[in-house]
Amino acid sequence: MAKLARKVAVVTGASKGIGAAIAKAFATEGAKVVVNYASSREGADAVVQAIREAGGEAIAVAGDVSKAEQAQGVVDAAVAEFGRLDVLVNNAGIYAMVPIEQVTEEYYRRTFDVNVLGPLLTIQAALKHLGKGGSIINISSNATTLLPPTSAVYAGTKGALEAITGVLAKELGARKIRVNALLPGVVETEGTRAMGMIGSDFERYALAQTPLGRIGQPDDITGVAVFLASDDARWMTGERLMASGGFR
Ligand code: NAP
């Protein structure tokens, strides 16, 4: 049987990259999926079309997760369209490598707003609908163990997200809602290409340090996400699962 049959999932930042791959994998496993995006309507529509062509169900919903009303709108759209909510993947995130001298208040605030406040607001919104068996998956990063130079703000946001994951696993356990973090290593996405990571010295370093000997692709992350969303992971909460080819 499909691992996510009868489940309804919201995947934030699913118009491209890791989020798009997770949305498609969830649909393949039987979930009905809300494909959230901030500005890339075309990307989100393409993900929805691919899911529908494969026989699945999905809708695209715009919303900046760092704004409370919009985060609520994204979650409410899932319930309005599909009648319930079982899984929330907080994947939307932004990143850049910025030397400490160049960190600005604006960069700090925007990164923490999207990567930390965004998941908090989206979880708050989702809790109005998530019931027993609900699963929240926060996409962190192996940057929280590597602590690479020039990642002070980004690694700081993901460290905060992992702390939030641990706290909420305890806070929501009584309601039988699980909260886990998934930590990808370097993955080739629109985002990592746009920031120049792919082809950079950092990519070469990552490759040399990765036991499995290549850079990750979005599909390398999806199996772990499906597992955490599914009832196979019903006895796991507050965990940090790394999917990085061993790069840590
Ligand atoms: P990406 O290719 O840049 O895609 C980012 C996605 O997030 C897009 O769909 C974007 O939507 C959406 N987004 C950005 N800001 C948003 C907001 N305020 N509200 C709603 N959606 C928003 O990124 P990625 O590389 O796939 O990374 C996805 C997640 O994995 C991030 O949390 C990242 O930190 C984490 N991660 C990535 C890597 C990696 O190597 N790629 C490694 C570890 C962790 P629009 O297209 O509409 O702007």
Short mmCIF file of C-alpha atoms and ligand atoms in Angstrom, two decimals:
data_model
loop_
_atom_site.label_atom_id
_atom_site.label_comp_id
_atom_site.label_asym_id
_atom_site.label_seq_id
_atom_site.Cartn_x
_atom_site.Cartn_y
_atom_site.Cartn_z
CA MET A 1 0.00 0.00 0.00
CA ALA A 2 1.14 3.57 -0.63
CA LYS A 3 2.95 4.87 2.45
CA LEU A 4 1.01 8.16 2.65
CA ALA A 5 -2.42 6.99 1.48
CA ARG A 6 -5.28 9.19 2.77
CA LYS A 7 -2.84 11.78 4.17
CA VAL A 8 -2.93 15.47 3.29
CA ALA A 9 0.38 17.34 3.31
CA VAL A 10 1.55 20.93 3.05
CA VAL A 11 5.07 21.39 1.70
CA THR A 12 6.35 24.95 1.97
CA GLY A 13 8.73 26.24 -0.70
CA ALA A 14 7.78 23.47 -3.10
CA SER A 15 8.05 25.37 -6.38
CA LYS A 16 11.61 24.12 -6.89
CA GLY A 17 14.53 22.24 -5.38
CA ILE A 18 14.14 19.91 -2.41
CA GLY A 19 10.55 21.02 -1.67
CA ALA A 20 9.38 20.24 -5.22
CA ALA A 21 10.94 16.77 -5.01
CA ILE A 22 9.31 16.10 -1.62
CA ALA A 23 5.89 17.23 -2.91
CA LYS A 24 6.15 14.86 -5.90
CA ALA A 25 7.38 11.96 -3.75
CA PHE A 26 4.55 12.48 -1.25
CA ALA A 27 2.00 12.41 -4.09
CA THR A 28 3.57 9.23 -5.50
CA GLU A 29 3.00 7.69 -2.07
CA GLY A 30 -0.68 8.64 -2.12
CA ALA A 31 -0.74 11.98 -0.28
CA LYS A 32 -2.78 14.95 -1.44
CA VAL A 33 -0.37 17.86 -1.49
CA VAL A 34 -0.40 21.63 -1.14
CA VAL A 35 2.53 23.00 -3.14
CA ASN A 36 3.40 26.32 -1.51
CA TYR A 37 5.54 28.97 -3.17
CA ALA A 38 6.52 32.58 -2.52
CA SER A 39 6.86 34.02 -6.03
CA SER A 40 7.53 31.23 -8.55
CA ARG A 41 3.98 30.56 -9.69
CA GLU A 42 5.25 28.82 -12.84
CA GLY A 43 7.45 26.46 -10.86
CA ALA A 44 4.62 25.55 -8.49
CA ASP A 45 2.19 25.02 -11.37
CA ALA A 46 4.70 22.70 -13.07
CA VAL A 47 5.01 20.62 -9.88
CA VAL A 48 1.21 20.40 -9.59
CA GLN A 49 0.91 19.44 -13.27
CA ALA A 50 3.54 16.69 -12.90
CA ILE A 51 1.69 15.31 -9.88
CA ARG A 52 -1.69 15.37 -11.66
CA GLU A 53 -0.25 13.76 -14.81
CA ALA A 54 1.01 10.93 -12.63
CA GLY A 55 -2.52 10.47 -11.23
CA GLY A 56 -2.05 12.35 -7.96
CA GLU A 57 -3.82 15.32 -6.37
CA ALA A 58 -2.22 18.69 -5.64
CA ILE A 59 -2.86 22.41 -5.63
CA ALA A 60 -0.47 25.37 -5.74
CA VAL A 61 -0.90 28.00 -3.03
CA ALA A 62 1.01 31.27 -2.84
CA GLY A 63 2.14 32.56 0.54
CA ASP A 64 5.14 34.05 2.27
CA VAL A 65 5.56 31.82 5.32
CA SER A 66 7.19 34.62 7.29
CA LYS A 67 3.84 36.48 7.40
CA ALA A 68 1.32 35.03 9.86
CA GLU A 69 -1.77 35.63 7.73
CA GLN A 70 -0.18 34.11 4.66
CA ALA A 71 1.13 31.07 6.55
CA GLN A 72 -2.41 30.54 7.88
CA GLY A 73 -3.79 30.90 4.36
CA VAL A 74 -1.49 28.19 3.02
CA VAL A 75 -2.51 25.74 5.72
CA ASP A 76 -6.21 26.61 5.51
CA ALA A 77 -6.12 25.99 1.75
CA ALA A 78 -5.19 22.36 2.44
CA VAL A 79 -8.23 21.86 4.66
CA ALA A 80 -10.54 23.77 2.31
CA GLU A 81 -9.45 21.67 -0.69
CA PHE A 82 -8.76 18.26 0.83
CA GLY A 83 -10.71 18.30 4.13
CA ARG A 84 -7.88 17.65 6.60
CA LEU A 85 -4.18 18.07 7.37
CA ASP A 86 -1.77 15.34 8.45
CA VAL A 87 1.74 16.41 7.47
CA LEU A 88 3.56 19.75 7.41
CA VAL A 89 7.00 20.04 5.83
CA ASN A 90 8.71 23.32 6.70
CA ASN A 91 11.07 23.37 3.74
CA ALA A 92 10.94 27.02 2.58
CA GLY A 93 14.30 28.54 3.33
CA ILE A 94 16.87 31.02 2.09
CA TYR A 95 20.63 30.89 2.38
CA ALA A 96 23.84 32.67 1.43
CA MET A 97 27.47 32.49 2.51
CA VAL A 98 28.26 35.87 4.10
CA PRO A 99 31.50 36.76 5.93
CA ILE A 100 30.77 38.16 9.37
CA GLU A 101 31.95 41.66 8.40
CA GLN A 102 29.28 41.75 5.69
CA VAL A 103 26.32 40.58 7.74
CA THR A 104 23.68 43.32 7.75
CA GLU A 105 20.65 43.72 9.98
CA GLU A 106 18.49 43.32 6.89
CA TYR A 107 20.17 40.03 5.89
CA TYR A 108 19.95 38.73 9.45
CA ARG A 109 16.25 39.67 9.80
CA ARG A 110 15.17 38.30 6.42
CA THR A 111 16.99 34.99 6.95
CA PHE A 112 15.65 34.49 10.47
CA ASP A 113 12.18 35.63 9.34
CA VAL A 114 11.96 32.98 6.59
CA ASN A 115 13.96 30.14 8.19
CA VAL A 116 12.82 30.43 11.83
CA LEU A 117 9.73 32.64 12.15
CA GLY A 118 8.29 30.99 9.00
CA PRO A 119 8.25 27.47 10.48
CA LEU A 120 6.96 28.82 13.84
CA LEU A 121 4.05 30.63 12.18
CA THR A 122 3.24 27.74 9.86
CA ILE A 123 3.28 25.27 12.76
CA GLN A 124 0.98 27.58 14.76
CA ALA A 125 -1.39 27.71 11.80
CA ALA A 126 -1.22 23.94 11.24
CA LEU A 127 -1.95 23.12 14.88
CA LYS A 128 -5.53 24.30 14.36
CA HIS A 129 -5.95 21.29 12.06
CA LEU A 130 -3.32 18.65 12.89
CA GLY A 131 -4.62 15.80 14.98
CA LYS A 132 -3.38 12.54 16.45
CA GLY A 133 -0.77 11.02 14.12
CA GLY A 134 0.23 14.40 12.68
CA SER A 135 3.82 14.80 11.51
CA ILE A 136 5.84 18.00 11.29
CA ILE A 137 9.15 17.82 9.39
CA ASN A 138 11.52 20.76 9.67
CA ILE A 139 14.16 20.93 6.94
CA SER A 140 17.38 21.92 8.64
CA SER A 141 20.90 21.41 7.22
CA ASN A 142 24.10 19.54 7.95
CA ALA A 143 25.53 23.08 8.30
CA THR A 144 24.55 22.73 11.97
CA THR A 145 27.22 20.05 12.39
CA LEU A 146 29.77 21.28 9.80
CA LEU A 147 29.57 24.92 10.95
CA PRO A 148 31.25 26.17 7.73
CA PRO A 149 32.95 29.59 7.77
CA THR A 150 30.68 32.44 6.49
CA SER A 151 27.51 30.59 7.52
CA ALA A 152 27.01 32.30 10.91
CA VAL A 153 23.51 33.57 10.12
CA TYR A 154 22.34 30.58 8.07
CA ALA A 155 23.72 27.94 10.43
CA GLY A 156 22.27 30.06 13.27
CA THR A 157 18.79 29.82 11.76
CA LYS A 158 19.04 26.06 11.32
CA GLY A 159 20.43 25.58 14.83
CA ALA A 160 17.41 27.52 16.09
CA LEU A 161 15.11 25.36 13.98
CA GLU A 162 16.59 22.19 15.47
CA ALA A 163 16.13 23.57 18.99
CA ILE A 164 12.51 24.41 18.15
CA THR A 165 12.09 20.87 16.80
CA GLY A 166 13.24 19.38 20.10
CA VAL A 167 11.06 21.67 22.19
CA LEU A 168 7.92 21.11 20.14
CA ALA A 169 8.45 17.34 20.08
CA LYS A 170 7.99 17.53 23.86
CA GLU A 171 5.24 20.16 23.80
CA LEU A 172 3.12 18.37 21.20
CA GLY A 173 3.81 14.78 22.21
CA ALA A 174 0.72 14.61 24.40
CA ARG A 175 -1.34 15.45 21.30
CA LYS A 176 0.43 12.58 19.43
CA ILE A 177 1.94 15.01 16.96
CA ARG A 178 5.52 14.15 15.98
CA VAL A 179 8.14 16.81 15.19
CA ASN A 180 11.43 15.85 13.53
CA ALA A 181 14.25 17.57 11.68
CA LEU A 182 15.71 16.40 8.37
CA LEU A 183 19.24 17.61 7.66
CA PRO A 184 20.32 17.48 4.00
CA GLY A 185 23.94 17.87 2.96
CA VAL A 186 24.86 19.77 -0.20
CA VAL A 187 22.07 19.25 -2.76
CA GLU A 188 22.12 20.53 -6.31
CA THR A 189 19.04 22.78 -6.57
CA GLU A 190 18.01 26.03 -8.22
CA GLY A 191 19.05 27.71 -4.95
CA THR A 192 22.56 26.24 -4.68
CA ARG A 193 23.14 26.88 -8.40
CA ALA A 194 21.97 30.51 -8.08
CA MET A 195 24.30 31.19 -5.14
CA GLY A 196 27.26 29.76 -7.05
CA MET A 197 27.83 26.82 -4.70
CA ILE A 198 27.70 24.29 -7.50
CA GLY A 199 31.10 24.50 -9.23
CA SER A 200 32.69 26.34 -6.29
CA ASP A 201 35.62 25.43 -4.01
CA PHE A 202 33.04 24.57 -1.34
CA GLU A 203 31.42 22.01 -3.65
CA ARG A 204 34.85 20.45 -4.34
CA TYR A 205 35.54 20.36 -0.58
CA ALA A 206 32.12 18.82 0.07
CA LEU A 207 32.69 16.20 -2.61
CA ALA A 208 36.07 15.26 -1.14
CA GLN A 209 34.50 14.91 2.33
CA THR A 210 31.48 12.89 1.20
CA PRO A 211 32.01 9.14 1.69
CA LEU A 212 29.41 8.27 -0.94
CA GLY A 213 31.40 10.33 -3.43
CA ARG A 214 28.96 12.72 -5.08
CA ILE A 215 26.81 15.79 -4.45
CA GLY A 216 23.19 15.16 -3.45
CA GLN A 217 20.20 15.49 -5.75
CA PRO A 218 16.71 16.48 -4.50
CA ASP A 219 15.50 12.89 -4.95
CA ASP A 220 18.15 11.73 -2.45
CA ILE A 221 16.23 13.53 0.30
CA THR A 222 12.69 12.41 -0.49
CA GLY A 223 12.84 8.86 0.91
CA VAL A 224 13.73 10.17 4.36
CA ALA A 225 10.93 12.76 4.17
CA VAL A 226 8.38 10.11 3.16
CA PHE A 227 9.58 7.92 6.04
CA LEU A 228 9.25 10.73 8.62
CA ALA A 229 5.79 11.63 7.29
CA SER A 230 4.60 8.03 7.34
CA ASP A 231 3.36 5.83 10.14
CA ASP A 232 6.61 3.83 9.79
CA ALA A 233 8.14 6.64 11.89
CA ARG A 234 5.29 6.61 14.42
CA TRP A 235 7.67 6.05 17.37
CA MET A 236 10.11 8.80 16.37
CA THR A 237 9.89 12.39 17.53
CA GLY A 238 12.46 15.06 18.33
CA GLU A 239 14.98 13.35 16.02
CA ARG A 240 17.56 14.89 13.69
CA LEU A 241 18.00 12.69 10.63
CA MET A 242 20.87 13.55 8.30
CA ALA A 243 20.78 12.75 4.58
CA SER A 244 24.16 13.90 3.31
CA GLY A 245 26.01 10.93 1.82
CA GLY A 246 27.95 10.83 5.08
CA PHE A 247 29.25 14.47 4.82
CA ARG A 248 29.24 15.61 8.45
P1 NAP B 1 15.66 26.61 -3.43
O1 NAP B 1 16.00 25.79 -4.62
O2 NAP B 1 16.22 27.97 -3.35
O3 NAP B 1 14.08 26.68 -3.27
C1 NAP B 1 13.58 27.41 -2.17
C2 NAP B 1 12.08 27.30 -2.10
O4 NAP B 1 11.64 28.04 -0.95
C3 NAP B 1 11.38 27.89 -3.30
O5 NAP B 1 10.24 27.11 -3.60
C4 NAP B 1 10.96 29.28 -2.80
O6 NAP B 1 9.78 29.77 -3.43
C5 NAP B 1 10.63 28.96 -1.37
N1 NAP B 1 10.62 30.14 -0.50
C6 NAP B 1 11.63 31.01 -0.24
N2 NAP B 1 11.22 31.96 0.62
C7 NAP B 1 9.93 31.67 0.92
C8 NAP B 1 8.95 32.26 1.74
N3 NAP B 1 9.20 33.37 2.45
N4 NAP B 1 7.71 31.69 1.81
C9 NAP B 1 7.42 30.56 1.10
N5 NAP B 1 8.32 29.96 0.30
C10 NAP B 1 9.55 30.51 0.21
O7 NAP B 1 16.11 25.88 -2.08
P2 NAP B 1 16.63 24.38 -1.79
O8 NAP B 1 18.08 24.32 -2.07
O9 NAP B 1 15.72 23.40 -2.40
O10 NAP B 1 16.48 24.34 -0.19
C11 NAP B 1 15.26 23.97 0.43
C12 NAP B 1 15.47 23.84 1.92
O11 NAP B 1 16.52 22.89 2.18
C13 NAP B 1 15.90 25.13 2.63
O12 NAP B 1 15.30 25.21 3.89
C14 NAP B 1 17.41 24.96 2.76
O13 NAP B 1 17.93 25.72 3.82
C15 NAP B 1 17.50 23.48 3.00
N6 NAP B 1 18.80 22.90 2.65
C16 NAP B 1 19.26 22.95 1.36
C17 NAP B 1 20.49 22.38 1.05
C18 NAP B 1 21.04 22.41 -0.35
O14 NAP B 1 22.25 22.12 -0.52
N7 NAP B 1 20.24 22.71 -1.36
C19 NAP B 1 21.25 21.78 2.06
C20 NAP B 1 20.75 21.74 3.36
C21 NAP B 1 19.53 22.30 3.64
P3 NAP B 1 9.86 30.75 -4.73
O15 NAP B 1 10.52 29.91 -5.78
O16 NAP B 1 8.46 31.06 -5.04
O17 NAP B 1 10.69 31.90 -4.31
#
